[in-house]
Tab-separated table of C-alpha atoms in Angstrom:
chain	number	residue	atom	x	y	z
A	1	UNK	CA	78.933	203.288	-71.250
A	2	UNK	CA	76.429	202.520	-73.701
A	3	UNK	CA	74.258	205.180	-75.009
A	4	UNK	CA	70.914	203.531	-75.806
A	5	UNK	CA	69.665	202.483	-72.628
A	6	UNK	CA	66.169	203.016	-71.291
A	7	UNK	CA	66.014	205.120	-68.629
A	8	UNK	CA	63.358	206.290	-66.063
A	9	UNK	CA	63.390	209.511	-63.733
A	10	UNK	CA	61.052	210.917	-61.254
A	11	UNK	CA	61.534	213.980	-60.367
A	12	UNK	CA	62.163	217.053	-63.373
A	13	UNK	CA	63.474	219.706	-61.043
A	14	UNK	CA	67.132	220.990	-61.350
A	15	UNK	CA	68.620	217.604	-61.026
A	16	UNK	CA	66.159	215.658	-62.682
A	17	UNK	CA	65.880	217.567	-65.832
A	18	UNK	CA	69.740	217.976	-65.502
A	19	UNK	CA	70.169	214.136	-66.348
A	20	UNK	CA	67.229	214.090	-68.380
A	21	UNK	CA	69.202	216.689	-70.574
A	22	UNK	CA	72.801	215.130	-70.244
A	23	UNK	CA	71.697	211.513	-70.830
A	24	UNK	CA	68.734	211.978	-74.049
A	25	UNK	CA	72.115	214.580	-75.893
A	26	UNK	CA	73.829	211.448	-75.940
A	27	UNK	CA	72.082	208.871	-77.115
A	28	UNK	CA	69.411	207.597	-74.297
A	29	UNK	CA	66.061	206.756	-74.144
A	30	UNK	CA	64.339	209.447	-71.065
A	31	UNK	CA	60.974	208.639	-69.582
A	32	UNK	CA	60.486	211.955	-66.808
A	33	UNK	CA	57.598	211.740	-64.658
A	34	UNK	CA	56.653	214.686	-62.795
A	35	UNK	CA	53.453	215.926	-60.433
A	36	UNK	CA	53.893	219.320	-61.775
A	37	UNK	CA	53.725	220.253	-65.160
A	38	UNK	CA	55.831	223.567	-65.418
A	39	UNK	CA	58.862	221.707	-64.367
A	40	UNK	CA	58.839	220.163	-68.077
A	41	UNK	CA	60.224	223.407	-68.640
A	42	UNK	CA	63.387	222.914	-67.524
A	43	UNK	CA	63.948	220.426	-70.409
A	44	UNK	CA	66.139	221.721	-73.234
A	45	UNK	CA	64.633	222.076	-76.706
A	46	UNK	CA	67.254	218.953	-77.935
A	47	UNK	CA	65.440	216.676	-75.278
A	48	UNK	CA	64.171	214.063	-77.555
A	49	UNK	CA	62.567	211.642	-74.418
A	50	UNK	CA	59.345	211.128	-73.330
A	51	UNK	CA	57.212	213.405	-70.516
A	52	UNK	CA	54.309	211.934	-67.892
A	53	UNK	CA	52.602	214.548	-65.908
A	54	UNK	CA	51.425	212.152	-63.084
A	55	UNK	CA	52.034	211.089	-59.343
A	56	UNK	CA	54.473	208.339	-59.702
A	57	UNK	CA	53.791	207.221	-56.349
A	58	UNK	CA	50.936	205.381	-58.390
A	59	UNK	CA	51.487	202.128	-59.770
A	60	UNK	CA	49.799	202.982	-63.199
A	61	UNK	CA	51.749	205.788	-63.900
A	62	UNK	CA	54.809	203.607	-63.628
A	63	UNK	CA	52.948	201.350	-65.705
A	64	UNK	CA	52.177	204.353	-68.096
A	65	UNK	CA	56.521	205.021	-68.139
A	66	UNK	CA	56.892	201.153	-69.196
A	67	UNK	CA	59.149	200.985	-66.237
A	68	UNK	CA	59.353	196.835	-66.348
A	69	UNK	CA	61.881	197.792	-69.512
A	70	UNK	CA	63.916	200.483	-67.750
A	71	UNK	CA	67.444	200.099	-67.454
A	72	UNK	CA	68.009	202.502	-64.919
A	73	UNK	CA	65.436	204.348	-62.486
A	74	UNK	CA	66.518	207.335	-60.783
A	75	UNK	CA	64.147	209.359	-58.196
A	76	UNK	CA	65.124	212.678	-57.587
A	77	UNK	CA	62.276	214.595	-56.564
A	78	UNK	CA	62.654	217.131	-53.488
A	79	UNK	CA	60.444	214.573	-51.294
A	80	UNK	CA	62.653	211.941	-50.012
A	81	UNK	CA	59.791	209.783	-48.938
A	82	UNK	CA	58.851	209.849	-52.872
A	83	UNK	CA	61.889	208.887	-53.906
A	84	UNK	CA	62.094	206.175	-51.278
A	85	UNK	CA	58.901	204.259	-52.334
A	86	UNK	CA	59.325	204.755	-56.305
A	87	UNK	CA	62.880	203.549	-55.755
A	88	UNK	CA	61.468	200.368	-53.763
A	89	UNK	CA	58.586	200.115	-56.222
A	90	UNK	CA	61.039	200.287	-59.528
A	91	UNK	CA	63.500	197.321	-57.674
A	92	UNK	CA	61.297	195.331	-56.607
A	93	UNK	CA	57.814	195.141	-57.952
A	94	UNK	CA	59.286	196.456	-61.684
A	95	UNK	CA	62.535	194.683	-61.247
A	96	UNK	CA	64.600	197.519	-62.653
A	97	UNK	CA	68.192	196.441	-62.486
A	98	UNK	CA	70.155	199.963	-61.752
A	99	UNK	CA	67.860	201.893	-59.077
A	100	UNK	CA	68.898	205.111	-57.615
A	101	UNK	CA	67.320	207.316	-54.955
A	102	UNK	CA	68.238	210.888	-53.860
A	103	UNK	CA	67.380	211.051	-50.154
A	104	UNK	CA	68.409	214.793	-48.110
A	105	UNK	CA	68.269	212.989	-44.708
A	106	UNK	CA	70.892	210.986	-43.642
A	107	UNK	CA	68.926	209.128	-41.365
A	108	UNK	CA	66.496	207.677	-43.609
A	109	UNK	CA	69.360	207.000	-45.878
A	110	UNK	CA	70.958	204.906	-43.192
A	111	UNK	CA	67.395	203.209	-43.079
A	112	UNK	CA	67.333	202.104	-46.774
A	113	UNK	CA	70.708	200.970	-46.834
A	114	UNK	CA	69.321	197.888	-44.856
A	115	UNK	CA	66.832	197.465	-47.749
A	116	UNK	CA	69.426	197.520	-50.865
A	117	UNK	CA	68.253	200.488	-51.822
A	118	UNK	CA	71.260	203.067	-53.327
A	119	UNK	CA	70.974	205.978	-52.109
A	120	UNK	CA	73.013	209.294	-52.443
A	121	UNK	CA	72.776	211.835	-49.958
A	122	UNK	CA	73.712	215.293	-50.945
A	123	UNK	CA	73.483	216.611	-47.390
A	124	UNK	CA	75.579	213.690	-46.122
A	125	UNK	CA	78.096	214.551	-49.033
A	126	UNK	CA	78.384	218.462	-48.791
A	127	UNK	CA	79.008	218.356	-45.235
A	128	UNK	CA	82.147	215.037	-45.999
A	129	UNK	CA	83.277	218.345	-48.373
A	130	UNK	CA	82.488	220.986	-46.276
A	131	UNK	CA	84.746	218.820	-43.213
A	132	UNK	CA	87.596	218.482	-45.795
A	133	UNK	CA	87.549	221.718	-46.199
A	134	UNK	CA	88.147	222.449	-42.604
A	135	UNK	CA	90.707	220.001	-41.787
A	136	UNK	CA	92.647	221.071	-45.138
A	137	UNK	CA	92.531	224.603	-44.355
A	138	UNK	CA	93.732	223.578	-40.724
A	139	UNK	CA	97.000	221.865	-41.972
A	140	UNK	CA	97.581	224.701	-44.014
A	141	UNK	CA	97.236	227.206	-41.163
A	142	UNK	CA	99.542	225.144	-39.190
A	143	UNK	CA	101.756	224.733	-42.005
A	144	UNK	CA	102.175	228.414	-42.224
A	145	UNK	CA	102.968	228.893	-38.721
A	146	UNK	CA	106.037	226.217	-38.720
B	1	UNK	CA	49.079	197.589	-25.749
B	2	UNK	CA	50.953	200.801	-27.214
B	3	UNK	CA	49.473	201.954	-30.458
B	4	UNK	CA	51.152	204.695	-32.471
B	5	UNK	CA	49.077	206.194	-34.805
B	6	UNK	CA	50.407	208.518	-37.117
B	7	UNK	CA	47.871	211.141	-39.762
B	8	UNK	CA	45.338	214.281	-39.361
B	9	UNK	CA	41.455	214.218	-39.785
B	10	UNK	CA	38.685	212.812	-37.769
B	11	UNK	CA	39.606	209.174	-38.863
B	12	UNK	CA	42.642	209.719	-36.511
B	13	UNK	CA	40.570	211.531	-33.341
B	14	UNK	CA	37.747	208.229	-33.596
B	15	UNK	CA	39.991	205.632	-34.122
B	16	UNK	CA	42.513	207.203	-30.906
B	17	UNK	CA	39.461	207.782	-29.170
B	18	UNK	CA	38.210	204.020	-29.824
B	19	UNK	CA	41.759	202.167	-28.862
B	20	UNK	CA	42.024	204.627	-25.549
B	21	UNK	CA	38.523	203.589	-24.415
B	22	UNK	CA	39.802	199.711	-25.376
B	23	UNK	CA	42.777	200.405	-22.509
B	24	UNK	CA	45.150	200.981	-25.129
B	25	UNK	CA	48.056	203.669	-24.730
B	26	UNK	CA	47.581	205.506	-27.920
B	27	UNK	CA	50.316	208.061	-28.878
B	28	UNK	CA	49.575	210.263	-31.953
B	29	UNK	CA	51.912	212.001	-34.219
B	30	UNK	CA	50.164	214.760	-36.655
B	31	UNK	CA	51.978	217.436	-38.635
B	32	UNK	CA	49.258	220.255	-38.163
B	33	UNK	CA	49.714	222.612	-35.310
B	34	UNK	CA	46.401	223.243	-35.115
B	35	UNK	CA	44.662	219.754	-34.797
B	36	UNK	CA	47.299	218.917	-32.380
B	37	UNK	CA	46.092	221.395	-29.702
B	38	UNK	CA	42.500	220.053	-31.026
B	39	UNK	CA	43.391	216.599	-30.427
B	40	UNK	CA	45.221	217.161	-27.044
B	41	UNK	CA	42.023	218.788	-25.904
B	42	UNK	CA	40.069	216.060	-26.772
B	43	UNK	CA	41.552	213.183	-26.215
B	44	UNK	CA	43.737	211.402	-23.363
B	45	UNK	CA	46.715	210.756	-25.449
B	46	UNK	CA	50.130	211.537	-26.161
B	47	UNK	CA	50.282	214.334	-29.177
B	48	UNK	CA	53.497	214.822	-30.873
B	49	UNK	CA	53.165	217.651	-33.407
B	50	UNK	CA	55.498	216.778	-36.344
B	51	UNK	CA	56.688	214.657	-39.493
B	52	UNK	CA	56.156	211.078	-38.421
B	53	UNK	CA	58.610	209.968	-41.301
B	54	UNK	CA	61.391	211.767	-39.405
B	55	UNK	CA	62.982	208.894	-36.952
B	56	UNK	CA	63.677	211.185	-34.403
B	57	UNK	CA	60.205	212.309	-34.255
B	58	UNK	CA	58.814	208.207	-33.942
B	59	UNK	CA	62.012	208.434	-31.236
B	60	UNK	CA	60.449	211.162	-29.033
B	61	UNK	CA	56.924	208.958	-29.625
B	62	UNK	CA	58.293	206.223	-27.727
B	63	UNK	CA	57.965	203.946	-31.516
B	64	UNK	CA	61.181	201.491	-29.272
B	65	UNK	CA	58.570	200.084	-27.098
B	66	UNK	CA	55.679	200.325	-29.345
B	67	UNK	CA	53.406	197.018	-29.698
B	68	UNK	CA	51.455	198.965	-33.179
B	69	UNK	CA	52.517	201.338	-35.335
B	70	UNK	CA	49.606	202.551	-37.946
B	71	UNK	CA	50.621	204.966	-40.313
B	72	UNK	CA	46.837	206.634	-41.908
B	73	UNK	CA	48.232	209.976	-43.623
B	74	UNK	CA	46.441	211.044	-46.894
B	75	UNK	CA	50.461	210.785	-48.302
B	76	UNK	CA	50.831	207.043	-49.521
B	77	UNK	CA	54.503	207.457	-49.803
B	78	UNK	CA	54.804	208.931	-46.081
B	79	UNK	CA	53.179	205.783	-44.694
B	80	UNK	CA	55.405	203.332	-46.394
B	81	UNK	CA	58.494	204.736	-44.727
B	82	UNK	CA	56.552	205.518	-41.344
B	83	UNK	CA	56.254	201.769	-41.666
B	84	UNK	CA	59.577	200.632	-42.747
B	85	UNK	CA	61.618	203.041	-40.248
B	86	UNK	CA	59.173	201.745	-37.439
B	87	UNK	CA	59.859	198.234	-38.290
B	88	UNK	CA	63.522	198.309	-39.527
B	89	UNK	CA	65.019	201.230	-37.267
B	90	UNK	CA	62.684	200.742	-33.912
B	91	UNK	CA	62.026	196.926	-34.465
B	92	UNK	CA	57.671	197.395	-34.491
B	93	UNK	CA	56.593	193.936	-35.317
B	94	UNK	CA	53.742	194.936	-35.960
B	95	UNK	CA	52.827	198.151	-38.687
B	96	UNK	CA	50.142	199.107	-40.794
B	97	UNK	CA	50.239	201.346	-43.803
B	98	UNK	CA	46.892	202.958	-45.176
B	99	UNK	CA	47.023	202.784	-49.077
B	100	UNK	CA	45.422	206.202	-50.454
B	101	UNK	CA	45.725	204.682	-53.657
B	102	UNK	CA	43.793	201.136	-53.704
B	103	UNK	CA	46.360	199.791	-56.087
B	104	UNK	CA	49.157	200.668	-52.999
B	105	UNK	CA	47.669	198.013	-50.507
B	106	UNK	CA	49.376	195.141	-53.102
B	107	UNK	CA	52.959	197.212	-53.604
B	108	UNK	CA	52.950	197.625	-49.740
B	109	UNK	CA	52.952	193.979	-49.192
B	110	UNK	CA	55.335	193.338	-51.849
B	111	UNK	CA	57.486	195.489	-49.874
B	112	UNK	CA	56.726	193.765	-46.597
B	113	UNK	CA	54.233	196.398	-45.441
B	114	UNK	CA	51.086	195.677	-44.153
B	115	UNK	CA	48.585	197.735	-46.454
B	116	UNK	CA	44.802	198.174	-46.838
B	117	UNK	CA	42.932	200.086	-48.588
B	118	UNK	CA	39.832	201.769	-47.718
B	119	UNK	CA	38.188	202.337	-51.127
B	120	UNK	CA	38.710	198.756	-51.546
B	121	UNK	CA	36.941	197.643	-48.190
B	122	UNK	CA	34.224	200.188	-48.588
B	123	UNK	CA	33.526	199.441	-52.035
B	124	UNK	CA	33.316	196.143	-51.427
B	125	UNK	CA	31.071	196.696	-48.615
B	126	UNK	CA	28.640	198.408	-50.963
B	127	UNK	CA	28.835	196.216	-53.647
B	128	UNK	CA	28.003	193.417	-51.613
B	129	UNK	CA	25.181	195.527	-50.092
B	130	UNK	CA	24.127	196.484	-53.068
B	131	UNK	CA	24.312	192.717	-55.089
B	132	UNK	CA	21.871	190.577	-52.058
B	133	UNK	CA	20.830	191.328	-48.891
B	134	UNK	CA	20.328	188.173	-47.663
B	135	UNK	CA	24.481	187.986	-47.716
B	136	UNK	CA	26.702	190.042	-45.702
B	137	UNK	CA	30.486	189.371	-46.184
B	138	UNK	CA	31.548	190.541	-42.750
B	139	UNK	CA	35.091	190.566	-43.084
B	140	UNK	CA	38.114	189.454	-44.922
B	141	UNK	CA	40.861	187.248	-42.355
B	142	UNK	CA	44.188	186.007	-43.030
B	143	UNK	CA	45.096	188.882	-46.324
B	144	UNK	CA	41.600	188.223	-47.667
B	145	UNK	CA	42.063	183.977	-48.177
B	146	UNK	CA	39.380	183.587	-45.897
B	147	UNK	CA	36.393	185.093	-45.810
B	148	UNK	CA	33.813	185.185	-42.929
B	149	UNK	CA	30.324	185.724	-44.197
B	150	UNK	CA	26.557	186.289	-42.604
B	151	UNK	CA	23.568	183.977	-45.048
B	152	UNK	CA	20.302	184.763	-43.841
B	153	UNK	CA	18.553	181.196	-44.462
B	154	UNK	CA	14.794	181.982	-45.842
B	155	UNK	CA	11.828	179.601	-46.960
B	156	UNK	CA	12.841	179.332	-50.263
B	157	UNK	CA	16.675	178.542	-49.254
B	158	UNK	CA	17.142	174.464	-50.434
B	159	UNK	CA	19.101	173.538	-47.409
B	160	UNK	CA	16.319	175.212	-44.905
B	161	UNK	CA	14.804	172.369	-42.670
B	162	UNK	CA	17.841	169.836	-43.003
B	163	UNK	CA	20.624	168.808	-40.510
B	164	UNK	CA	24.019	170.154	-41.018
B	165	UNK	CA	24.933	166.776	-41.212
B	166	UNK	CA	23.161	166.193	-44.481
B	167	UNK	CA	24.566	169.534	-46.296
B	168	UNK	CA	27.492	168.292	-48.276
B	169	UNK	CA	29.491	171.950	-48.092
B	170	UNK	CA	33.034	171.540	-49.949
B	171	UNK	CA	36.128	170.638	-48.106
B	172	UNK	CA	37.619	173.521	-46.360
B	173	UNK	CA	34.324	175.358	-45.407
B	174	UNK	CA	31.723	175.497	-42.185
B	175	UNK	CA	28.837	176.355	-40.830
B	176	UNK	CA	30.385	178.080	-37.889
B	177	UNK	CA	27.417	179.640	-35.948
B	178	UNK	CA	23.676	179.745	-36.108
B	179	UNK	CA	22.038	182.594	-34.755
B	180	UNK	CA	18.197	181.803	-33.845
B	181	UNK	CA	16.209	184.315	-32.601
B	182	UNK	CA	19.304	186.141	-31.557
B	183	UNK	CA	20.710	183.194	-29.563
B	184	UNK	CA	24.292	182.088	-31.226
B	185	UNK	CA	24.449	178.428	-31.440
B	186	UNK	CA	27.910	176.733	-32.078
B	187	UNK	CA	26.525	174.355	-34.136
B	188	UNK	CA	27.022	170.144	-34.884
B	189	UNK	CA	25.623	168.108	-37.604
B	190	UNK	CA	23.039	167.069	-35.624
B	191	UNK	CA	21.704	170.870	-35.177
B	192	UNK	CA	19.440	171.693	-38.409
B	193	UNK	CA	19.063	175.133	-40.531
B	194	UNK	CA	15.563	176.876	-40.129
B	195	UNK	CA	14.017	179.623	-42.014
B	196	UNK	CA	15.204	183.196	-40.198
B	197	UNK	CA	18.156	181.486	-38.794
B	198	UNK	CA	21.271	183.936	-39.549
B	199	UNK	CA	24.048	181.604	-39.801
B	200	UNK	CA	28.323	182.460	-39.985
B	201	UNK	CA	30.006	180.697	-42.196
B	202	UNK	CA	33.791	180.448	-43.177
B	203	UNK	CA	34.876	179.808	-46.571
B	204	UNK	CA	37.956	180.094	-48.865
B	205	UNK	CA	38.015	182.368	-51.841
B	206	UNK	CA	37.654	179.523	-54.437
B	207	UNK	CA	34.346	177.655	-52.759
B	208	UNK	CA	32.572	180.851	-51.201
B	209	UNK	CA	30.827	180.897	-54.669
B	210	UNK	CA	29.623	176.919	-53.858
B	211	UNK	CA	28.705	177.458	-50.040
B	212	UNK	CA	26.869	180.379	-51.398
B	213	UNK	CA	25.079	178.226	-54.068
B	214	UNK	CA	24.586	175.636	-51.578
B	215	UNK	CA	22.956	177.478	-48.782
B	216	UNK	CA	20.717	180.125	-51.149
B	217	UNK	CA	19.995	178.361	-54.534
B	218	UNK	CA	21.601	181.529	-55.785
B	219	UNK	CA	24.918	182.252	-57.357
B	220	UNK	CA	26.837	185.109	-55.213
C-alpha cells in the first residue's frame, strides 16, 4: 500500500480517530472533520494531519478539507444518515475514487448498495460472527457427545 | 393523491393542513412524541410517530402506494435518504428533499433528489421585492430555466399604447396574459399594452434581462 495518500474522514469518534491515528503513523496525509470539537481529543500527540471542526454535511466544509484531491473518503460518524450523504457527496459531486461509509442498519445498507456506495455494516458483521459462533459451538457439542 | 410528508414544526401542520383541505390523503411521519398527539388533534391525517429514515417506519406509512413523498426535517442529511429509500426501496416517483443548507438544493439534484431551498426562494423573493416593485418574479418552473414573471406596464413604460404585434420580444419569450382592470386576457398581437395593465410573461433565464428592458425601459 502506499503511504502518502490523501485521505479524508468524517467522523473522529473511536473509529474515526482510530484510522486517523493508524494511517497519519505511517506515512498519510489525514483531513478529520468533526461537528464536535472534544472528539479531536482522541487524536494521539504523533497525529501529524489536519483537523476541521464543521458539519460536513455542508458542501463548503468539504470544500474547506480539499476533498476533490482525496484519495480515499471514509465516513464514520455514529449517524448513518451522515455518513450516507457525505459518502454520496465525496463519490459523486467530489469524485473521490475510494469512498467508504459505516452504516449500523442493515437495511439502509441494503439501500445504498443499489447506489455503489461501499458500505460496511458492523451490526450486519457482529451478528455473521456472533452466528458462527453458534453453529461452531454446536458441532462441537455434538462432537462431544459422539 | 397520497402525500407523505415527513418533519416537525408548524411548516409541517400548514402545509398537511393545506394538501388535506386540497382532497389529498396526507400521512405524516414526525419523531417528537409530543407534536404527534398535537398534530393528531389537529389535523385529519395519518400520524406516525418515528424516524422517517428508518424503512420500516415509511413501510408502516403506507410510502408503497405513495403518489409524494416530501421529506422537510431541519436534518439535511435525514431528507436525502428519506428521499432515496422512498424512491429506491418503495419506488416514489415522485420525492422532494428540503435543503437546510441552500448550497444542498444543487448536491441533492446531483444525487437525483429533488431539492429546494427555502433561504434561496425567500431571499429571492425579497430581493426582488426589494430591487422594483413594478416586477414580481412569481415563480421559478422547470428547475428555475423558466421563469414566470408579473410587469406592471406604467405611463412611462416604452411599449405602453402599442400592439403586441409590434413589440419585437426575443425568441423564446411571451406575453402570456394581460390583466386589465382585473379581467385576465389571453392575449394576440392584435390586443395592445395600456398603462395599469398587469401583464404575465414567460421568459428564459438568458432574455428575462431583455423582456425586462423591453417592457420597462429599465434594466432588471
Amino acid at each position: 500500500m502506499r503511504n502518502n495518500l490523501y485521505i479524508v474522514i468524517v467522523g473522529c469518534g473511536r473509529l474515526g480517530s482510530y484510522l486517523a491515528n493508524h494511517l497519519s503513523r505511517i506515512g498519510n496525509s489525514i483531513v478529520v472533520i468533526d461537528i464536535n470539537e472534544s472528539t479531536f481529543n482522541n487524536l494521539s500527540s504523533d497525529f501529524s494531519g489536519f483537523k476541521i471542526h464543521g458539519d460536513a454535511t455542508q458542501i463548503a466544509m468539504l470544500r474547506e478539507a480539499k476533498a476533490d484531491k482525496a484519495d480515499i473518503f471514509f465516513a464514520t460518524t455514529h449517524e448513518d444518515n451522515v455518513n450516507l450523504m457525505v459518502a454520496q457527496v465525496a463519490q459523486k459531486v467530489f469524485n473521490v475514487p475510494k469512498v467508504l461509509a459505516r452504516v449500523y442498519d442493515p437495511k439502509r445498507e441494503e439501500v445504498y448498495a443499489h447506489l455503489h456506495i461501499d458500505t460496511i455494516c458492523p451490526t450486519s458483521m457482529a451478528a455473521e460472527m456472533f452466528l458462527k459462533a453458534v453453529e461452531n459451538g454446536y458441532l462441537n457439542m455434538d462432537g462431544e457427545k459422539s | 393523491m397520497k402525500v407523505l410528508i415527513i418533519g416537525n414544526g408548524k411548516t409541517i401542520y400548514f402545509l398537511s393542513r393545506k394538501f388535506i383541505s386540497q382532497g389529498h390523503n396526507v400521512v405524516i411521519i414526525n419523531r417528537d412524541k409530543e407534536e404527534c398527539i398535537q398534530l393528531a388533534r389537529q389535523l385529519k391525517a395519518r400520524i406516525i410517530c418515528g424516524d422517517g429514515s428508518d424503512s420500516e417506519i415509511l413501510k408502516d406509512a403506507g410510502a408503497m402506494g405513495a403518489d409524494a413523498v416530501l421529506a422537510i426535517t431541519p436534518d439535511d442529511q435525514d431528507n436525502l435518504v428519506i428521499c432515496q429509500l422512498a424512491s429506491i426501496k418503495f419506488g416514489v416517483s415522485r420525492t422532494i428533499a428540503l435543503a437546510n443548507d441552500p448550497d444542498n438544493a444543487e448536491v441533492f439534484e446531483k444525487l437525483g433528489i429533488t431539492g429546494f431551498s427555502i433561504t434561496q426562494i425567500v431571499g429571492s423573493l425579497i430581493e426582488q421585492r426589494a430591487s422594483l416593485e413594478q416586477i414580481t418574479n412569481l415563480l421559478p418552473v422547470g428547475e428555475g430555466r423558466v421563469n414566470v414573471t408579473e410587469v406592471i406596464i406604467n405611463d412611462d413604460s416604452p411599449v405602453a399604447g402599442r400592439a403586441l404585434k409590434d413589440i419585437r420580444l426575443p425568441e423564446n419569450s411571451l406575453v402570456a396574459v394581460i390583466i386589465r382592470n382585473d379581467m385576465p386576457i389571453v392575449p394576440n398581437g392584435s390586443n395592445d399594452l395600456k398603462p395599469d395593465d398587469r401583464i404575465i410573461i414567460i421568459t428564459l433565464p438568458e432574455n428575462h434581462g431583455t423582456v425586462i428592458k423591453i417592457l420597462t425601459g429599465e434594466r432588471s
